[in-house]
Short mmCIF file of C-alpha atoms in Angstrom, two decimals:
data_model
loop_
_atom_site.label_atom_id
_atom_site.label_comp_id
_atom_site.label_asym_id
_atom_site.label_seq_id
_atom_site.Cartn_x
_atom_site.Cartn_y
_atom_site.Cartn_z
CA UNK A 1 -24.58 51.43 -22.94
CA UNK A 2 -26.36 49.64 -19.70
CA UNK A 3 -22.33 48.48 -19.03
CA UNK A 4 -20.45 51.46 -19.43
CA UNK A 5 -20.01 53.90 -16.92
CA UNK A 6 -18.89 54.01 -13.26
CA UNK A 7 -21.89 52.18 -12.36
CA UNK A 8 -22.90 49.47 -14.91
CA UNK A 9 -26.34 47.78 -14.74
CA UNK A 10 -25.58 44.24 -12.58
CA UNK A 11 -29.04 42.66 -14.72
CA UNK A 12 -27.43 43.70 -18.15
CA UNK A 13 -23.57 42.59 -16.73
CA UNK A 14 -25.67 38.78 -15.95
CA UNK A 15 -26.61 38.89 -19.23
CA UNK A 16 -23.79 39.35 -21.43
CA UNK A 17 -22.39 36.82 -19.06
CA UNK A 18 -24.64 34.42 -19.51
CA UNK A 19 -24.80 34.63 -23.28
CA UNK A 20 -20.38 34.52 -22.86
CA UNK A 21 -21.25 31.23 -21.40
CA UNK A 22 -23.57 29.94 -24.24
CA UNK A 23 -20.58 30.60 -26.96
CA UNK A 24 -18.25 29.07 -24.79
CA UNK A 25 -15.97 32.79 -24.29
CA UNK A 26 -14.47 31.58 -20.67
CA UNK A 27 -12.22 34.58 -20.85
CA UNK A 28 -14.77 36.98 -21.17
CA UNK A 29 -16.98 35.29 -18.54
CA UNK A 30 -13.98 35.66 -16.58
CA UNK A 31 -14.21 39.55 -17.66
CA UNK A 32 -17.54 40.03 -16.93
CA UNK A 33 -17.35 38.06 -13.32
CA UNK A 34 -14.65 40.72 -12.52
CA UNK A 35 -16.91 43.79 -13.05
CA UNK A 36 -19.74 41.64 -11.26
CA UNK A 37 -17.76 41.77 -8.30
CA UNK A 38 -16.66 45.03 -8.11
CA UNK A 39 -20.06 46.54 -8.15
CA UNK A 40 -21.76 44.15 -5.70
CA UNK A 41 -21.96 45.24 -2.30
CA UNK A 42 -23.70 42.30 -0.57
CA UNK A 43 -20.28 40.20 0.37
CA UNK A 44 -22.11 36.96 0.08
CA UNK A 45 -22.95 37.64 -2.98
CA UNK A 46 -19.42 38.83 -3.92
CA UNK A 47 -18.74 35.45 -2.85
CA UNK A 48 -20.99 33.61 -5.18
CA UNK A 49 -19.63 35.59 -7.65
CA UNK A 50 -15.99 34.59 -6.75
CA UNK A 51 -17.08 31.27 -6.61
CA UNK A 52 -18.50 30.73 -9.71
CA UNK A 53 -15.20 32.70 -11.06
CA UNK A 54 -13.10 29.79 -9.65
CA UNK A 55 -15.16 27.42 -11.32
CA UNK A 56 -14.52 28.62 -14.95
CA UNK A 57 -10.75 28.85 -14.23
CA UNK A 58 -10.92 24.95 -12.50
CA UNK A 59 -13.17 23.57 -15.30
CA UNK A 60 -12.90 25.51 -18.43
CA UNK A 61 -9.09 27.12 -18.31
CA UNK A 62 -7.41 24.42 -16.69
CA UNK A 63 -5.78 27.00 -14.30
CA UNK A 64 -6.06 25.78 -10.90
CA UNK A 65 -3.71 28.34 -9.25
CA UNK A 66 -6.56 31.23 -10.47
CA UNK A 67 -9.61 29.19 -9.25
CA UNK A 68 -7.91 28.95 -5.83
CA UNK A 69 -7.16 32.54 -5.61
CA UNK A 70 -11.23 33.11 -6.28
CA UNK A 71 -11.57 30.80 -3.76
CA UNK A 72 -10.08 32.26 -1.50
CA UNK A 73 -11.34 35.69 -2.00
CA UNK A 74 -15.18 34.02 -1.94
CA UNK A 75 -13.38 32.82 2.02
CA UNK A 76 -12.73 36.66 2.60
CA UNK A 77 -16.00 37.62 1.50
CA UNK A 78 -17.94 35.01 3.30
CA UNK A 79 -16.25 32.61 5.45
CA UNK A 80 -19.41 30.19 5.98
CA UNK A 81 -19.14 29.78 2.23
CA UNK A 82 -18.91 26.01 2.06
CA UNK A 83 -18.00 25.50 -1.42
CA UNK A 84 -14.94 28.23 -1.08
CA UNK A 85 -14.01 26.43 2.61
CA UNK A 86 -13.92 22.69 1.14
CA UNK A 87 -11.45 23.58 -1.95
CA UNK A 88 -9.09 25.61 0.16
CA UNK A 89 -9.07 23.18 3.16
CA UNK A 90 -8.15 20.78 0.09
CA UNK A 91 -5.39 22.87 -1.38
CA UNK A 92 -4.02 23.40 2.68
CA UNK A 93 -3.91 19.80 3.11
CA UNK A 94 -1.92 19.23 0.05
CA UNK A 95 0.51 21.68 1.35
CA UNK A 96 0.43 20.02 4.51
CA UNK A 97 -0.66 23.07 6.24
CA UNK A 98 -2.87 20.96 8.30
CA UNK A 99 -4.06 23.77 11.08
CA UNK A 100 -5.14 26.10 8.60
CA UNK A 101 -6.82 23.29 7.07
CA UNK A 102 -8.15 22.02 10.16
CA UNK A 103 -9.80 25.22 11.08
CA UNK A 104 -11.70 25.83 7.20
CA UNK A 105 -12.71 21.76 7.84
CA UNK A 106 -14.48 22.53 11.37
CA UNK A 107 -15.97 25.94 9.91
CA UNK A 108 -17.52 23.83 7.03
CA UNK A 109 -18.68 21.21 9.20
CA UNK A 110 -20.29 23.38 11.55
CA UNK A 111 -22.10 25.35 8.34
CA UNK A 112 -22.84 22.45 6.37
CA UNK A 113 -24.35 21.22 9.47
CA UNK A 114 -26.65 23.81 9.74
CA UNK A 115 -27.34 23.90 6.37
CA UNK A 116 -28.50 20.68 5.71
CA UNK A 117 -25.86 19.31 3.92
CA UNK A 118 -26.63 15.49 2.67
CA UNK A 119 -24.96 12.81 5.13
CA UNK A 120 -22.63 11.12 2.97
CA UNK A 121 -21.13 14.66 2.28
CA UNK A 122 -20.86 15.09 6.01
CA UNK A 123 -19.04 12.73 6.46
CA UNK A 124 -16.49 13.16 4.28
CA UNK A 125 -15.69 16.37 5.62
CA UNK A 126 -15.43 15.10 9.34
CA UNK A 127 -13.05 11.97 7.86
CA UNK A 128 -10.96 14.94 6.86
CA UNK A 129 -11.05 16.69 9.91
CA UNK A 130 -9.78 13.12 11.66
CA UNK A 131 -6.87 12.97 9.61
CA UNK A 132 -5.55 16.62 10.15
CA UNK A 133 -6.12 16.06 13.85
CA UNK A 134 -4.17 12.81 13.42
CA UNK A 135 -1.94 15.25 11.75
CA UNK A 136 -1.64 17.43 14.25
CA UNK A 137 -1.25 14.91 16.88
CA UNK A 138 -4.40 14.89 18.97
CA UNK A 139 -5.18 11.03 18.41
CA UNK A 140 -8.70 11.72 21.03
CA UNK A 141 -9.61 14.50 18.69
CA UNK A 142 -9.39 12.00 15.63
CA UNK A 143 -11.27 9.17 16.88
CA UNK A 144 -13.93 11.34 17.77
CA UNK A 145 -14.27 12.46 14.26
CA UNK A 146 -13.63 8.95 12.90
CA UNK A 147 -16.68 8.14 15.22
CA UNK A 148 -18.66 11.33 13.73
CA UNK A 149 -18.23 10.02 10.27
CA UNK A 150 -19.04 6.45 10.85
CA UNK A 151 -22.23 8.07 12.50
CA UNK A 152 -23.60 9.67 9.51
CA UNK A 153 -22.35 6.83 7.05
CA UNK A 154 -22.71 3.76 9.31
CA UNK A 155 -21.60 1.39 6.10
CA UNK A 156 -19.41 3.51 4.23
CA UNK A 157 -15.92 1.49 2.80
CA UNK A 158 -13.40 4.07 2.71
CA UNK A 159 -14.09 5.53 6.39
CA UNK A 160 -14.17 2.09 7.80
CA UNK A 161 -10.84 1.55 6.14
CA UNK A 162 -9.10 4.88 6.94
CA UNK A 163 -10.76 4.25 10.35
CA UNK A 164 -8.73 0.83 10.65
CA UNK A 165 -5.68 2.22 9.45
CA UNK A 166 -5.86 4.70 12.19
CA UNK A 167 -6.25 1.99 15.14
CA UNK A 168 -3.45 0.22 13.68
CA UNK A 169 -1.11 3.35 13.69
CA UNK A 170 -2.52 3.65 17.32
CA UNK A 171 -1.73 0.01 18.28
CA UNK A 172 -5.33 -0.42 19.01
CA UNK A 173 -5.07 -3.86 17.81
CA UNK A 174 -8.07 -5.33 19.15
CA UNK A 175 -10.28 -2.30 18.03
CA UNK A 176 -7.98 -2.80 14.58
CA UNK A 177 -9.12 -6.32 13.97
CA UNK A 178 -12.65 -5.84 14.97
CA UNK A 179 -13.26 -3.27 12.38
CA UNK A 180 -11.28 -5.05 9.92
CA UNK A 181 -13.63 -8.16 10.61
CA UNK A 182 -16.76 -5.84 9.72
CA UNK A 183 -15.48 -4.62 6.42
CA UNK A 184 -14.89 -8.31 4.85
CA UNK A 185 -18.08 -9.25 6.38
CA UNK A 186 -19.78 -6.37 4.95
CA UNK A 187 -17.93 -5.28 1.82
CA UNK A 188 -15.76 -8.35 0.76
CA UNK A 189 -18.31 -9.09 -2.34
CA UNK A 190 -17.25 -5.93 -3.50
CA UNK A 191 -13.34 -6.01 -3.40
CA UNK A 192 -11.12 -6.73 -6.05
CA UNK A 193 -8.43 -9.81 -5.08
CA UNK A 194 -5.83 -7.39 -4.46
CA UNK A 195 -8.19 -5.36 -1.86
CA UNK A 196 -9.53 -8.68 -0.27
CA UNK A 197 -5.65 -9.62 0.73
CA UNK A 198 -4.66 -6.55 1.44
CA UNK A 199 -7.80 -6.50 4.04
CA UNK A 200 -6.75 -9.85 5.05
CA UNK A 201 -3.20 -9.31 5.30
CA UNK A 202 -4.13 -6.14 7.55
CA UNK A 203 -5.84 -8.74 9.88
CA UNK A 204 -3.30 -11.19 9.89
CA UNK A 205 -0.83 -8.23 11.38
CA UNK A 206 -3.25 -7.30 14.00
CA UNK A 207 -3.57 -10.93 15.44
CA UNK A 208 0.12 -11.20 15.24
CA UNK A 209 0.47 -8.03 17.54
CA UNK A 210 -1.72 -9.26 19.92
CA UNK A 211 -0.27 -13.10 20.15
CA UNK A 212 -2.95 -15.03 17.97
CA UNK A 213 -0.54 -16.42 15.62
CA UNK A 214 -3.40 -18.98 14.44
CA UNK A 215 -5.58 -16.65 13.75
CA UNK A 216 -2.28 -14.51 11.73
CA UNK A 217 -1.69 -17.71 10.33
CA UNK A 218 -5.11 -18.49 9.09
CA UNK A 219 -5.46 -15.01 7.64
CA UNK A 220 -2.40 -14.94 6.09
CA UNK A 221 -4.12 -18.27 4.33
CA UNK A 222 -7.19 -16.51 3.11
CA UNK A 223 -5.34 -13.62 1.91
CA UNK A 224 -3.16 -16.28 -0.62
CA UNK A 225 -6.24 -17.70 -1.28
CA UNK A 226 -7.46 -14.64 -2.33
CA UNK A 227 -4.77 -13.37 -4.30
CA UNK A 228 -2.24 -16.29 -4.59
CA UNK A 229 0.80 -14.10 -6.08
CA UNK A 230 -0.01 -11.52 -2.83
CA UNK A 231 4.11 -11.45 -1.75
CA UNK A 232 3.80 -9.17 1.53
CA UNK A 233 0.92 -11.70 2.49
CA UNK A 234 4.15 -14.73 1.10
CA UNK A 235 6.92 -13.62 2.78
CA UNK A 236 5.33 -12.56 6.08
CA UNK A 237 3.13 -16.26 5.89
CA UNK A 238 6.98 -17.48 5.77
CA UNK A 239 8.18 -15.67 8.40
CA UNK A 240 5.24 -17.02 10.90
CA UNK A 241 5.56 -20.75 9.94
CA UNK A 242 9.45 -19.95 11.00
CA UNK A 243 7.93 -18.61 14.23
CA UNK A 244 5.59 -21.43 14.52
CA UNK A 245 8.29 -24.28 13.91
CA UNK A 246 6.00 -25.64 10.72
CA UNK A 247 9.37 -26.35 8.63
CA UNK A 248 7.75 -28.30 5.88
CA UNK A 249 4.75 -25.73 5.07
CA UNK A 250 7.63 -22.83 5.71
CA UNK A 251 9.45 -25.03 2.16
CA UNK A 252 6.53 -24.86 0.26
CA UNK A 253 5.60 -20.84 0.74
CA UNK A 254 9.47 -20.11 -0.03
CA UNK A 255 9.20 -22.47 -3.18
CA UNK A 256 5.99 -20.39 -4.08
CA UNK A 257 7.74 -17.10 -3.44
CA UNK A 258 10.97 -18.46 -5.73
CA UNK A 259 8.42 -19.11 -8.28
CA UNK A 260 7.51 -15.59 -8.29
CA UNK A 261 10.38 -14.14 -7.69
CA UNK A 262 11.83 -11.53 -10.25
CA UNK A 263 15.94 -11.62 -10.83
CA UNK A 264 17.75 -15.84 -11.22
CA UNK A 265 19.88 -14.07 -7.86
CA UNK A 266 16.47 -14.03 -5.66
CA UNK A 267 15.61 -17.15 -7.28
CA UNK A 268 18.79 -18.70 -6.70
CA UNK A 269 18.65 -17.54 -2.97
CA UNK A 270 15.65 -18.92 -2.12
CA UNK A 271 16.50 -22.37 -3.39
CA UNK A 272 19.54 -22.45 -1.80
CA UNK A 273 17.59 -21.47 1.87
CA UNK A 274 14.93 -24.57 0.81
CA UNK A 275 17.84 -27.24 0.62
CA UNK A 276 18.98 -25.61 3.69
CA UNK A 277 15.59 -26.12 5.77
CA UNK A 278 15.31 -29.76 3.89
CA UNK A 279 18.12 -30.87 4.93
CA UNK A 280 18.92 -29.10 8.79
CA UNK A 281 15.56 -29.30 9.50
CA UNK A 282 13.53 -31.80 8.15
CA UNK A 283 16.42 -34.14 7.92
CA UNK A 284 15.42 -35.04 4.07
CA UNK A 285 18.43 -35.02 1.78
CA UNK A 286 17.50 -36.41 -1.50
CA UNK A 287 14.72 -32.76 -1.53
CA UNK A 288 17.56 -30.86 -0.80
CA UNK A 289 19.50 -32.31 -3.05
CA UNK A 290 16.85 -31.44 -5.63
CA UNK A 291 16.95 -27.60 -4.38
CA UNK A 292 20.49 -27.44 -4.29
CA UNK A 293 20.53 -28.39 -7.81
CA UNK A 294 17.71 -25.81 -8.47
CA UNK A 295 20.11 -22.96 -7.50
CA UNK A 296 22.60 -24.38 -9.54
CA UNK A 297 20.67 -23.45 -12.65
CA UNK A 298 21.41 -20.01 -12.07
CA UNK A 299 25.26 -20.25 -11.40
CA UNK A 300 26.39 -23.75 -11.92
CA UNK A 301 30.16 -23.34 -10.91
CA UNK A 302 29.16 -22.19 -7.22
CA UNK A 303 31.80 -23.69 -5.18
CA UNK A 304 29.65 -22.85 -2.19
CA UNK A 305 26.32 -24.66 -3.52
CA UNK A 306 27.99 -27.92 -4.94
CA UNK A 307 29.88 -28.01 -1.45
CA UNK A 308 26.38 -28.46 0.25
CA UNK A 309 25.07 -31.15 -2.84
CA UNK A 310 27.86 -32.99 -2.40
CA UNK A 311 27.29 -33.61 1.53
CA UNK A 312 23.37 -34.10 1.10
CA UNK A 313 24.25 -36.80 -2.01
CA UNK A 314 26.29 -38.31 0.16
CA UNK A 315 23.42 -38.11 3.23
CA UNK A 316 20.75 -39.67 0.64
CA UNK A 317 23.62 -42.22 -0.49
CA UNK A 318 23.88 -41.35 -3.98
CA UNK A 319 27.25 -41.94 -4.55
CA UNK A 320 27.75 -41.67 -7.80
CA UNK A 321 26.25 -38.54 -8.30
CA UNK A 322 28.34 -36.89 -4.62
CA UNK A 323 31.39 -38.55 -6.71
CA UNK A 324 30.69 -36.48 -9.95
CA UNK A 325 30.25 -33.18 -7.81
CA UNK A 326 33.39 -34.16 -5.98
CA UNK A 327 35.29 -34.24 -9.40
CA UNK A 328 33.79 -30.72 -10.30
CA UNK A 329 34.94 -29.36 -7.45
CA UNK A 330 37.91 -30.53 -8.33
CA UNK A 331 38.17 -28.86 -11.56
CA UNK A 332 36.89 -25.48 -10.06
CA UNK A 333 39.85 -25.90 -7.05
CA UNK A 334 41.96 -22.56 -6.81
CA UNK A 335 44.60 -24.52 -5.93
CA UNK A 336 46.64 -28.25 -5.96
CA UNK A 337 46.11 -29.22 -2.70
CA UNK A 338 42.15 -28.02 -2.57
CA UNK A 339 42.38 -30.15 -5.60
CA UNK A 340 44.00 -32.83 -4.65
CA UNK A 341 41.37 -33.13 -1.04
CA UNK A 342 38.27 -33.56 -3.51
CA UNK A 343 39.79 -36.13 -5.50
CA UNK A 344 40.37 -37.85 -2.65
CA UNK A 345 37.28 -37.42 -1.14
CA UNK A 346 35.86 -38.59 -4.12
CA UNK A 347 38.41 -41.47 -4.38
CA UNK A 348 37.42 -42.68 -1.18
CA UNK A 349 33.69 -42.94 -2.13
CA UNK A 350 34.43 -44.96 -4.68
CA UNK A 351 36.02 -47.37 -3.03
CA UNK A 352 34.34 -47.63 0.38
CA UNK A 353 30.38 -47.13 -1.48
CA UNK A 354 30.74 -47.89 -5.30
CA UNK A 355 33.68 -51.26 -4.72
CA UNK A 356 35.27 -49.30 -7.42
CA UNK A 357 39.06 -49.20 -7.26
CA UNK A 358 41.41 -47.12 -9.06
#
């Protein structure tokens, strides 16, 4: 009887809710937050009320579109409501509606400011508020509340590393590779492999973009050491010993990137560009010839392969073997006279290097 009526008793509407709680009857909670609502007049308490609604249809109906709706109502009712302003901000950002976001963000950081809210929380909330500004383009506006967060969690991993991601997207290299520094120094112990190369890697870019290719190089090195099957930290370790005229340590990252490569066609590749620096570069032909026959495994009629094994046999003097590529050649000719010019070739050999005369 206390419930029916245009104007229900709010202590025996708690109730009922509360014991709709005990048995678990969300729906009816639901029910009986409605009629809560509608005969509250204090709008922060509306909003609690809304709140709590939101919560029941987040955590107990699996209906997320319903709990941000309360939400949002809680927002209308009491915009300093900091539980309602976090979960919408959330659901603006994820629909990349980054002003409106922006705006609930500041409000919460202002109110959670004043009321106390626990550091680590705080600075959460202003690492948000640095990516929407990023967002919105006002890269002064972000560091400042990258700097704001880092104030009220000095230490904390995942604002030093958005912070870092930040400079780099700034080309604040310098600033980039500094903070980078402090978070292996102060947080490497607690990185998986993956993370530690990634951080390395991260560095190793940042000394790149500011000329210190030793120092890219050497990073480069720790990330592989930290995660030796890292292949962004592989190929780009590659591509600076190219830079750096280091042919022979430039072989052996490729032949550890062949090793891990995927498909026999990026194997085969790979090979094929090792015989190439073996033998242009480092002047060795008897490795290349060994690479060149590596590719081969993958495709062993490749007129274009056995063309470059037969030259480096022939640079390492071993003329038997340049002779028996010549004659394979000559059975993969497309025509008489391309057939006819290997046999020769390989006639020639044979008497000139082997005293052998047909």
């Amino acid at each position: 009887q206390a419930i029916e009526g245009t104007s229900p008793s709010f202590e025996a509407l708690q109730s009922l809710k509360q014991m709709a709680r005990r048995r678990g009857d969300w729906v009816e909670v639901i029910h009986l937050g409605k009629r809560l609502v509608e005969i509250t007049s204090a709008e922060k308490e509306r909003a609690l009320v809304y709140c709590e609604l939101a919560r029941v249809w987040r955590d107990r109906l699996d209906n997320e579109s319903e709990s941000i709706q309360c939400y949002q109502k809680a927002l209308d009712c009491d915009a300093d409501n900091v539980e309602a302003g976090k979960i919408v901000a959330g659901a603006r950002l994820r629909d990349r509606r980054h002003e409106e976001a922006h705006e609930l963000l500041a409000r919460v950081a202002e109110q959670g400011s004043s009321d106390g809210m626990e550091a680590e929380e705080l600075a959460i909330i202003h690492l948000k508020l640095a990516q929407t500004n990023e967002a919105l383009e006002r890269p002064e506006d972000a560091e400042d509340s990258y700097q704001k967060a880092l104030e009220l969690a000095p230490g904390d991993n995942e604002i030093l590393r958005q912070y870092g991601y930040f400079l780099s997207r700034q080309q604040s290299w310098q600033k980039a590779v500094e903070l980078y520094s402090t978070i292996i120094e102060e947080h490497e112990q607690d990185m998986s492999s993956d993370e530690r190369a990634d951080m390395h890697c991260l560095m190793a870019q940042g000394y790149d973009k500011l000329d210190r290719r030793e120092e890219s190089a050497e990073s480069y090195r720790k990330a592989l050491k930290a995660n030796d099957k890292h292949l962004p930290a592989l190929r780009a370790s590659i591509e600076l010993a190219r830079t750096l005229r280091r042919p022979r340590e430039c072989v052996e990252l490729m032949t550890r990137l062949r090793d891990l490569s995927p498909t026999p066609a990026s194997r085969q590749k790979l090979s094929s560009q090792i015989g190439d620096m073996l033998q242009n570069t480092l002047h060795v032909p008897g490795e290349a010839s060994v690479a060149y026959r590596e590719a081969l495994e993958y495709e062993p009629n490749n007129v274009e392969l056995l063309e470059k094994l037969r030259r480096v046999l022939v640079h390492a003097e071993e003329y038997e073997q340049a002779v028996d590529v010549l004659e394979q050649l000559g059975h993969l000719a497309e025509n008489d006279r391309q057939r006819a010019r290997y046999l020769r070739i390989a006639g020639d050999i044979e008497r000139e290097r082997l005293d052998n005369d047909h």
